[in-house]
CSV table of C-alpha atoms and ligand atoms in Angstrom, one decimal:
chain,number,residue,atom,x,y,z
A,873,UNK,CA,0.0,0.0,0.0
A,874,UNK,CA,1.0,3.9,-0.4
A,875,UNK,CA,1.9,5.8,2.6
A,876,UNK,CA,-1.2,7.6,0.7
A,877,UNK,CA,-3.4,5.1,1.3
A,878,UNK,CA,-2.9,4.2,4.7
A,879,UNK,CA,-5.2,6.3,7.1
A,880,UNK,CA,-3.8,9.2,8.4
A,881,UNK,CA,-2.9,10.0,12.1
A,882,UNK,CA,-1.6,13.0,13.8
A,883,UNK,CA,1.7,13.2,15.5
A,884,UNK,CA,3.4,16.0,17.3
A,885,UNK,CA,6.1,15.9,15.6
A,886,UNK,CA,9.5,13.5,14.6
A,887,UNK,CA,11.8,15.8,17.1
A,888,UNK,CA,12.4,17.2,20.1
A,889,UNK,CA,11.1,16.2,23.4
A,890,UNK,CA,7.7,16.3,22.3
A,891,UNK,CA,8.3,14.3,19.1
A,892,UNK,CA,7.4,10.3,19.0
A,893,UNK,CA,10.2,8.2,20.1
A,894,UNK,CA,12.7,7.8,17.2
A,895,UNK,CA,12.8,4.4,17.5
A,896,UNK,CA,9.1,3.8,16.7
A,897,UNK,CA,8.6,5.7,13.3
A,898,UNK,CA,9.7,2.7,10.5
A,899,UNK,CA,7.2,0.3,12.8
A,900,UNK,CA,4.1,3.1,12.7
A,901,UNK,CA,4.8,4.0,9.7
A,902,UNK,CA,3.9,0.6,8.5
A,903,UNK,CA,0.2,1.2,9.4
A,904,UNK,CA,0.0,4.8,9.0
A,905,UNK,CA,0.4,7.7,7.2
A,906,UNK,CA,2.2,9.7,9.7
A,907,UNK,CA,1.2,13.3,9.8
A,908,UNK,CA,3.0,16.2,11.9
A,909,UNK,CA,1.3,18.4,13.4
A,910,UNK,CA,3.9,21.3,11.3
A,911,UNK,CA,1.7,19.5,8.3
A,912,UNK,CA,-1.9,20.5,9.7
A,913,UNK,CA,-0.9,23.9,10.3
A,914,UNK,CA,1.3,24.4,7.2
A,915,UNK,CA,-1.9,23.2,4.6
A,916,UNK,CA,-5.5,22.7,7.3
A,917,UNK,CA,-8.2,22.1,4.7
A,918,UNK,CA,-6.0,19.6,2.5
A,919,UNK,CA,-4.8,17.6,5.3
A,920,UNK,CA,-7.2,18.3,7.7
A,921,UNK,CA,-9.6,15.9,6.5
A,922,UNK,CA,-7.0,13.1,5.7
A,923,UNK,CA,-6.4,12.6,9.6
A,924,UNK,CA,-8.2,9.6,11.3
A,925,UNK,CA,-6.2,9.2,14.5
A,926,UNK,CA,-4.3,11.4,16.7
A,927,UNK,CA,-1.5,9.7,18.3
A,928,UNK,CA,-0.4,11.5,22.2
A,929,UNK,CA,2.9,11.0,22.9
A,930,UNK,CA,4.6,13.0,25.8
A,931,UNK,CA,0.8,14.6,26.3
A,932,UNK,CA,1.5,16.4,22.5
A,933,UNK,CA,-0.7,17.0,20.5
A,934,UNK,CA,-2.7,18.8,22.4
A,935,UNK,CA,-6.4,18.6,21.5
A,936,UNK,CA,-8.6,21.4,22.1
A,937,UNK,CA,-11.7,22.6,20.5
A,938,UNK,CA,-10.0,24.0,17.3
A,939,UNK,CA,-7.7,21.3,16.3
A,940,UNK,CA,-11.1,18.8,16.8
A,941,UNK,CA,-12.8,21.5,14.4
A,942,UNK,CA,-10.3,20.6,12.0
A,943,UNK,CA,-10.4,17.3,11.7
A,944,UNK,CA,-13.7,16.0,10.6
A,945,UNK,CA,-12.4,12.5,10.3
A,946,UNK,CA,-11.0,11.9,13.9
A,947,UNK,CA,-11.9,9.0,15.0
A,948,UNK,CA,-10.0,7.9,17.9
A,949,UNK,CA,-7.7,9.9,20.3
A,950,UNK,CA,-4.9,7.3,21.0
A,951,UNK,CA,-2.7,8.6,24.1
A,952,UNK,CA,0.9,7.1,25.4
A,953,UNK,CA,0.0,6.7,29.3
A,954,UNK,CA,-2.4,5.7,32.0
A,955,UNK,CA,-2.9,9.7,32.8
A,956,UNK,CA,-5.5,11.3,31.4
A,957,UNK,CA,-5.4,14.7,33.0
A,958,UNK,CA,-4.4,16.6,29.8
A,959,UNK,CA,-7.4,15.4,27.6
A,960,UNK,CA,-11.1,17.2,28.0
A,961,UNK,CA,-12.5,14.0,27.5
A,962,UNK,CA,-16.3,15.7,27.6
A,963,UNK,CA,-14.9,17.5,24.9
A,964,UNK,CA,-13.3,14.6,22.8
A,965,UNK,CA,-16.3,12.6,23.1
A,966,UNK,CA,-18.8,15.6,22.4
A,967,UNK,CA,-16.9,15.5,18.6
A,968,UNK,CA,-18.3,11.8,18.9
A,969,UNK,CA,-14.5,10.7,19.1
A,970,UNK,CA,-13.2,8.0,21.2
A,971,UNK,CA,-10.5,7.7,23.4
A,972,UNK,CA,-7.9,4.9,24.2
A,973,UNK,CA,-4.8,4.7,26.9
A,974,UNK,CA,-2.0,2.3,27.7
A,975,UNK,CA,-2.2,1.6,31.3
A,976,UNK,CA,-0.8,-1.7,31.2
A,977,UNK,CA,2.0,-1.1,29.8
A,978,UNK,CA,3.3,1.5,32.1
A,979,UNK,CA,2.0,0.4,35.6
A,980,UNK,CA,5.2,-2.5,36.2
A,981,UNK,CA,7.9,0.2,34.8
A,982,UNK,CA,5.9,2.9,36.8
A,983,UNK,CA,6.1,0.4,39.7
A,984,UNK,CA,9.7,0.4,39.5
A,985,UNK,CA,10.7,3.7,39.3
A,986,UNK,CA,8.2,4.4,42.6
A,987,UNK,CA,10.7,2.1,44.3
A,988,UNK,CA,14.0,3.5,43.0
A,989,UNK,CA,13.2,6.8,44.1
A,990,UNK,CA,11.9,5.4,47.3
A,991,UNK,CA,15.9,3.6,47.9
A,992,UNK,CA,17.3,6.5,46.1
A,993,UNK,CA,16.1,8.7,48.8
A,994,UNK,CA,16.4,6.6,51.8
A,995,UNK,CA,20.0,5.5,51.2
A,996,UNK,CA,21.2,9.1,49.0
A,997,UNK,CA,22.1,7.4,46.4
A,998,UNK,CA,22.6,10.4,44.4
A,999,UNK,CA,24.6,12.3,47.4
A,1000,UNK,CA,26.6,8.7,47.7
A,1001,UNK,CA,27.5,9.4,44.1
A,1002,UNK,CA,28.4,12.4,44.4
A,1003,UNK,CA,30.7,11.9,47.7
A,1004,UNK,CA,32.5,8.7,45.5
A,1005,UNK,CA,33.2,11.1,42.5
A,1006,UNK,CA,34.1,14.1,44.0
A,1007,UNK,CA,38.2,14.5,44.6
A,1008,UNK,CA,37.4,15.7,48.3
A,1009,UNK,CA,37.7,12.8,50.6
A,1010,UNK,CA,37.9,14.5,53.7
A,1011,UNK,CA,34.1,15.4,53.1
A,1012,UNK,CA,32.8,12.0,53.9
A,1013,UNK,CA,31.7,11.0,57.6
A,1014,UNK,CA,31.0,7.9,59.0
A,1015,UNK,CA,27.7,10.2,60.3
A,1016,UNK,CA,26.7,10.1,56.5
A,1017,UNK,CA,23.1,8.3,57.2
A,1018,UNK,CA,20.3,7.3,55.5
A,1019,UNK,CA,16.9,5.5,56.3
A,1020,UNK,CA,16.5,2.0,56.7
A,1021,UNK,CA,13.7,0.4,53.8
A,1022,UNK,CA,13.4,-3.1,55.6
A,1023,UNK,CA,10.4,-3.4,57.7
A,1024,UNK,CA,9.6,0.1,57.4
A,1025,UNK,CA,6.3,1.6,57.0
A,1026,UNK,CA,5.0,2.4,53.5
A,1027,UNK,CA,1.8,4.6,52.6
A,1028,UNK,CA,0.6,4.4,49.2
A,1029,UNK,CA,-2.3,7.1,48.2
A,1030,UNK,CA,-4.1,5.8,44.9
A,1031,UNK,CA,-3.8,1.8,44.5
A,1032,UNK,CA,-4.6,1.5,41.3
A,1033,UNK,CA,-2.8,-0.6,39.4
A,1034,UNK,CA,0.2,1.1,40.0
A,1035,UNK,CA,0.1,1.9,44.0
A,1036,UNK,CA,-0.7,-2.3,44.0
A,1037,UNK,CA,2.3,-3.0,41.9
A,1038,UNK,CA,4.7,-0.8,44.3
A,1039,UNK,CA,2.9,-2.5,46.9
A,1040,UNK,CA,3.9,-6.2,45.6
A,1041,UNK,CA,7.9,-4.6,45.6
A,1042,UNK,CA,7.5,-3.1,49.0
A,1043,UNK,CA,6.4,-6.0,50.3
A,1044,UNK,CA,9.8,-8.3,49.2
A,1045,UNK,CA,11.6,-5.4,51.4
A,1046,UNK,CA,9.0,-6.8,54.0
A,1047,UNK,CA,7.5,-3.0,54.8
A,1048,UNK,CA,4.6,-2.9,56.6
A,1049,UNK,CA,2.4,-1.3,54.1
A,1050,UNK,CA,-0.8,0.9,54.8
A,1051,UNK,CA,-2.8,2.2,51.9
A,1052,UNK,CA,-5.1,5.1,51.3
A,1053,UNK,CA,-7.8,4.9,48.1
A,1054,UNK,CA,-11.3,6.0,47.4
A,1055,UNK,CA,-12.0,2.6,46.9
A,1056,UNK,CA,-11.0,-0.4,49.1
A,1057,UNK,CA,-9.3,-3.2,47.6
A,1058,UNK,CA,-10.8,-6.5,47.8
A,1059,UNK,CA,-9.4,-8.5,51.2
A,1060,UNK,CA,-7.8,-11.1,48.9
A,1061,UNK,CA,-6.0,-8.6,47.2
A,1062,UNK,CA,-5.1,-6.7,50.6
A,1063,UNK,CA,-3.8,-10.0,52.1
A,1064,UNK,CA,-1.7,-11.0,49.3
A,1065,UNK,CA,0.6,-8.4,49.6
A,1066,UNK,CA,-0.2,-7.9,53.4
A,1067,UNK,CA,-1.6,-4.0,53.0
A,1068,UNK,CA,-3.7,-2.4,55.4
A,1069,UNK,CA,-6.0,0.1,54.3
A,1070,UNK,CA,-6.4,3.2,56.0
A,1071,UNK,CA,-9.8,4.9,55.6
A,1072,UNK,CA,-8.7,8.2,56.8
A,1073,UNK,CA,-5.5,9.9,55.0
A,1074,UNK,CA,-4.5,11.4,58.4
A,1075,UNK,CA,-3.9,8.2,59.6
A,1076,UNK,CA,-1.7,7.0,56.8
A,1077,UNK,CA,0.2,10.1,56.8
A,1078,UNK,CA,0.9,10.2,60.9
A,1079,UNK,CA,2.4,6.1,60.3
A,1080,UNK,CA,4.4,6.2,57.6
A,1081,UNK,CA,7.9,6.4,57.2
A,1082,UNK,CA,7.4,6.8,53.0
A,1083,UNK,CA,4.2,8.4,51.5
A,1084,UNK,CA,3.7,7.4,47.9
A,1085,UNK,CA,1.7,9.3,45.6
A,1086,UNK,CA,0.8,6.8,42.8
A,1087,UNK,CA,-2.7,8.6,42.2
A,1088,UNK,CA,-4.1,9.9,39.1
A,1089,UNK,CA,-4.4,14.1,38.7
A,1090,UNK,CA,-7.8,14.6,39.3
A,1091,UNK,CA,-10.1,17.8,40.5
A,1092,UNK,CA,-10.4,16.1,43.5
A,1093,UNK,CA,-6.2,14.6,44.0
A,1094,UNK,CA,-5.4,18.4,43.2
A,1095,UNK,CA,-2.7,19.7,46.0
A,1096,UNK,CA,-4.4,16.8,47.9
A,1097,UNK,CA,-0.8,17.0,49.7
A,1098,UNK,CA,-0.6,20.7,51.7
A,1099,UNK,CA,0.8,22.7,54.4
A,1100,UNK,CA,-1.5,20.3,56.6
A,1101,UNK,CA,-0.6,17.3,55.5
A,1102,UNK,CA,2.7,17.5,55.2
A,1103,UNK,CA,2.5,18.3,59.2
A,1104,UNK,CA,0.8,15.2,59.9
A,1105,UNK,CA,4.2,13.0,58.5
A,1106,UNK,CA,6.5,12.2,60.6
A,1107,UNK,CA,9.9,14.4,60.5
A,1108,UNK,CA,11.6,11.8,58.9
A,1109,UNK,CA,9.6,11.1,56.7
A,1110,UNK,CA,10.5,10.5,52.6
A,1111,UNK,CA,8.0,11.7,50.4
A,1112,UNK,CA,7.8,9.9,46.8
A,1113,UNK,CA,5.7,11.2,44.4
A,1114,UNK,CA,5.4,9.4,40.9
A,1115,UNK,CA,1.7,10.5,40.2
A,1116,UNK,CA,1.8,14.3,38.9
A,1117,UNK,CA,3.1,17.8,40.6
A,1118,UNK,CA,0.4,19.1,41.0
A,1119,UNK,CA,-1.2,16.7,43.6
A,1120,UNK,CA,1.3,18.2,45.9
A,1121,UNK,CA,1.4,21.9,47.2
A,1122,UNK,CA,5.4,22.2,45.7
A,1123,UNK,CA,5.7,25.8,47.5
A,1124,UNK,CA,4.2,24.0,50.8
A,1125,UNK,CA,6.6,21.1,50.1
A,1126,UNK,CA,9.7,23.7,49.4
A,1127,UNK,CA,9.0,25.0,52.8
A,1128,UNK,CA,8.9,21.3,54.6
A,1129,UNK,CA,11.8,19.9,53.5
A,1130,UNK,CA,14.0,23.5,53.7
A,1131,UNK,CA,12.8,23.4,57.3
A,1132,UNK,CA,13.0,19.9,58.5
A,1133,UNK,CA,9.0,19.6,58.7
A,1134,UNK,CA,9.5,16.7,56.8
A,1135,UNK,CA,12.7,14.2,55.8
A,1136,UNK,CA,13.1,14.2,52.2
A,1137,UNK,CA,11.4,13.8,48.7
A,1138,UNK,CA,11.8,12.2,45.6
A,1139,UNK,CA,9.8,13.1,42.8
A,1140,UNK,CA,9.5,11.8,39.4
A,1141,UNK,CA,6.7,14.7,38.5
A,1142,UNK,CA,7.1,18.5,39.1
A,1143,UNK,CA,4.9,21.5,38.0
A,1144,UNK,CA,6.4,23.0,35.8
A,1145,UNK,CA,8.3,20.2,34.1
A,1146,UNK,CA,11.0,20.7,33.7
A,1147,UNK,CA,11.5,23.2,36.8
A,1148,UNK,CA,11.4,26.4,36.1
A,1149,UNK,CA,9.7,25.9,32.5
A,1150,UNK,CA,10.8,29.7,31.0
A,1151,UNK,CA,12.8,29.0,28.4
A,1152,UNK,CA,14.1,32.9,28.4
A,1153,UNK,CA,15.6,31.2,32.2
A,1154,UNK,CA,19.1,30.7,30.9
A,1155,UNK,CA,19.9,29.5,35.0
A,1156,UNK,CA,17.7,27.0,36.7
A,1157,UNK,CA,16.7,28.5,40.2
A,1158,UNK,CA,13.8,26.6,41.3
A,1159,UNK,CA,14.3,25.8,45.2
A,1160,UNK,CA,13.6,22.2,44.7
A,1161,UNK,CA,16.5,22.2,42.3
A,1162,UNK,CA,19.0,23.3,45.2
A,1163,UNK,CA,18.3,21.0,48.8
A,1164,UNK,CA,20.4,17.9,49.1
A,1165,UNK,CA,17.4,16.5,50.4
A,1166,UNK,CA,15.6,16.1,47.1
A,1167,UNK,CA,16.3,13.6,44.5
A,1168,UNK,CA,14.5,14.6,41.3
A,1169,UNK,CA,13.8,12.7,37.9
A,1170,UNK,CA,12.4,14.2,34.4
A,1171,UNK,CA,8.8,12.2,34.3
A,1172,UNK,CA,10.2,8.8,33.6
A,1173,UNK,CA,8.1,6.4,35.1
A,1174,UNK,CA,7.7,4.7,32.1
A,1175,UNK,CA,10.6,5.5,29.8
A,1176,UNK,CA,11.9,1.7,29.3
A,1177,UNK,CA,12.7,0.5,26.0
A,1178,UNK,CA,10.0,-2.1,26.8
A,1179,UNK,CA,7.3,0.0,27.9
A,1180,UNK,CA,7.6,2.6,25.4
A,1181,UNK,CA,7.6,0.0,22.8
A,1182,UNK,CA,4.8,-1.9,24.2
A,1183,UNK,CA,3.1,1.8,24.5
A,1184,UNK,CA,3.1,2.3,20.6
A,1185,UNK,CA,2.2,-1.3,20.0
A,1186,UNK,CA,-1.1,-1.0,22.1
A,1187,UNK,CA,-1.7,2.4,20.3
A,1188,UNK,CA,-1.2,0.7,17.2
A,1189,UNK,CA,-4.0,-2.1,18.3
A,1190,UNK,CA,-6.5,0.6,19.7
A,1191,UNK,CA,-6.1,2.5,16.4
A,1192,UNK,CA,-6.5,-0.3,13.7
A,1193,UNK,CA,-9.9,-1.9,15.9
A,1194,UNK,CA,-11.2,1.7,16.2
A,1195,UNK,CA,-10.7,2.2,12.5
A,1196,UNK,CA,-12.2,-1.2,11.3
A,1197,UNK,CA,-15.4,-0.8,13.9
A,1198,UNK,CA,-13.9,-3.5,16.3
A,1199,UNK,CA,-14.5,-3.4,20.0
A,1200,UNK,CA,-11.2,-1.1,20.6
A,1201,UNK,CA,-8.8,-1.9,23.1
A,1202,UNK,CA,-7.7,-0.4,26.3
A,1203,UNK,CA,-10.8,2.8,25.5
A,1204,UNK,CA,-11.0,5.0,28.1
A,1205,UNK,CA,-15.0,5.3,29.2
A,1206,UNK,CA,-16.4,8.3,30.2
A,1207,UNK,CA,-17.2,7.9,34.0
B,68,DGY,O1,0.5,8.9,32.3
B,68,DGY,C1,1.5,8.1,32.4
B,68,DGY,O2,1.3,6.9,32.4
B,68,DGY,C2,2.8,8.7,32.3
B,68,DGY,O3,3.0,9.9,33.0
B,68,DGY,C3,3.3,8.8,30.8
B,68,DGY,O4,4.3,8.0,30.5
């Protein structure tokens, strides 16, 4: 077949940090007829109507009123992720469009990276690399300390299908886990990996030692981590977030860890990301960029050759069975 003849579907772009992932073009381009997003703008009513699929990567495109104007064709918004809190799905599905995720694909990797920050942070890692590398040897201590994981307490907020696979890790470094959800798990599922649900946040917060956000962004999860919460954790405590920034207070969180409210934090999510956004900011100056007690990462729960390529591969799938009327995988239902 043509590239011609292959249904069209809109992609940010080939570079940058918004572009699909290299790697992945020859394989989509197999199926599709790849169309940037610099080609809708550059020539709308031509292409416009050529365009069957949108394909989110790294949250980009980003689909608002006008672009769904434009394309009379869409069909299906296919997004890389379990998050959903950059699409106006009321919106999407008012252009009777329908919308598909990847949430298996990125809950183990998602998982993983939840617990690397969580050892990163207790045992400063990061500081520990940066002791070993540097040429001054006088600056380490035998008071250098970190946290101890085993048989710690653990709190995971939002055990989804994420908080329950940091959950199944956690338990193999035999924490004592408590978890926090709108929704109860069922008791087989609590007892296989020994969790112990905590109806009131309070109480999760006041026993842990870690506090993992592995919640979705949500009107509801917004800055559900404040001032006030972050009092009710211990003074030791490690906060890990790999959710999004935004469902923690960052200036409240700034002002915990610079003045010993709380331990430390690791975050895999930030608002803005990167921190500070401006790109006029030729210095970065954010707070959170300065305290030893913060270990950062750039949003990579999921970047793992695997996932990614499992990502574009369910995409794929959700795509074609959307296209050919088929019951479409992974769709994301309007609650
Ligand atoms: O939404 C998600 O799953 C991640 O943030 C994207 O990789």
């Amino acid at each position: 077949m043509e590239d011609q003849d292959l249904p069209g579907v809109l992609v940010s772009g080939f570079e940058g940090p918004s572009g699909i992932c290299k790697d992945h073009v020859g394989e989509l381009q197999k199926y599709f007829n790849l169309i940037t997003m610099q080609d809708l703008l550059e020539n709308k009513t031509q292409v416009g109507p050529k365009i069957q699929a949108a394909y989110i990567w790294n949250r980009k495109p980003a689909i608002d009123q006008e672009l769904l104007q434009s394309l009379p064709a869409l069909k299906i918004v296919a997004n890389a992720g379990a998050g959903l809190d950059h699409l106006d799905l009321k919106l999407i599905a008012s252009f009777g469009v329908k919308v598909a995720n990847t949430p298996q694909a990125v809950s183990s990797p998602t998982a993983d990276m939840g617990m690397a920050l969580l050892l990163a942070a207790a045992r400063r890692v990061v500081e520990g690399h940066q002791l070993a590398t540097s040429p001054d040897t006088k600056s380490f201590s035998t008071n250098w300390l970190g946290q101890e994981v085993t048989g710690s307490t653990l709190g995971i907020i939002g055990m989804g299908s994420i908080g329950y696979k940091v959950a199944q890790r956690a338990r193999a470094f035999e924490m004592n886990i408590l978890y926090h959800n709108r929704k109860r798990r069922k008791s087989e599922e609590e007892e296989a990996v020994g969790a112990t649900y905590c109806e009131r946040l309070d109480d999760l917060l006041q026993r842990s030692d870690f506090v993992m956000l592995a919640m979705s962004l949500t009107p509801q999860t917004q800055r559900l981590i404040g001032r006030r919460e972050l009092r009710l954790m211990k003074p030791t405590a490690i906060l890990v977030n790999i959710g999004r920034g935004l469902l923690v207070d960052q200036d409240a969180l700034v002002e915990a860890l610079q003045t010993g409210v709380i331990g430390a934090a690791a975050l895999d999510v930030s608002y803005p990301e990167p921190l500070p956004s401006l790109p006029h900011l030729y210095f970065r100056d954010h707070p959170l960029l300065k305290l030893k007690n913060v270990t950062l990462t750039p949003h990579i729960g999921s970047a793992t050759h695997q996932a990614r390529w499992q990502m574009m591969e369910n995409l794929i799938g959700s795509i074609l069975a959307s296209l050919n009327g088929l019951p479409i995988p992974n769709e994301v239902l309007l609650k």
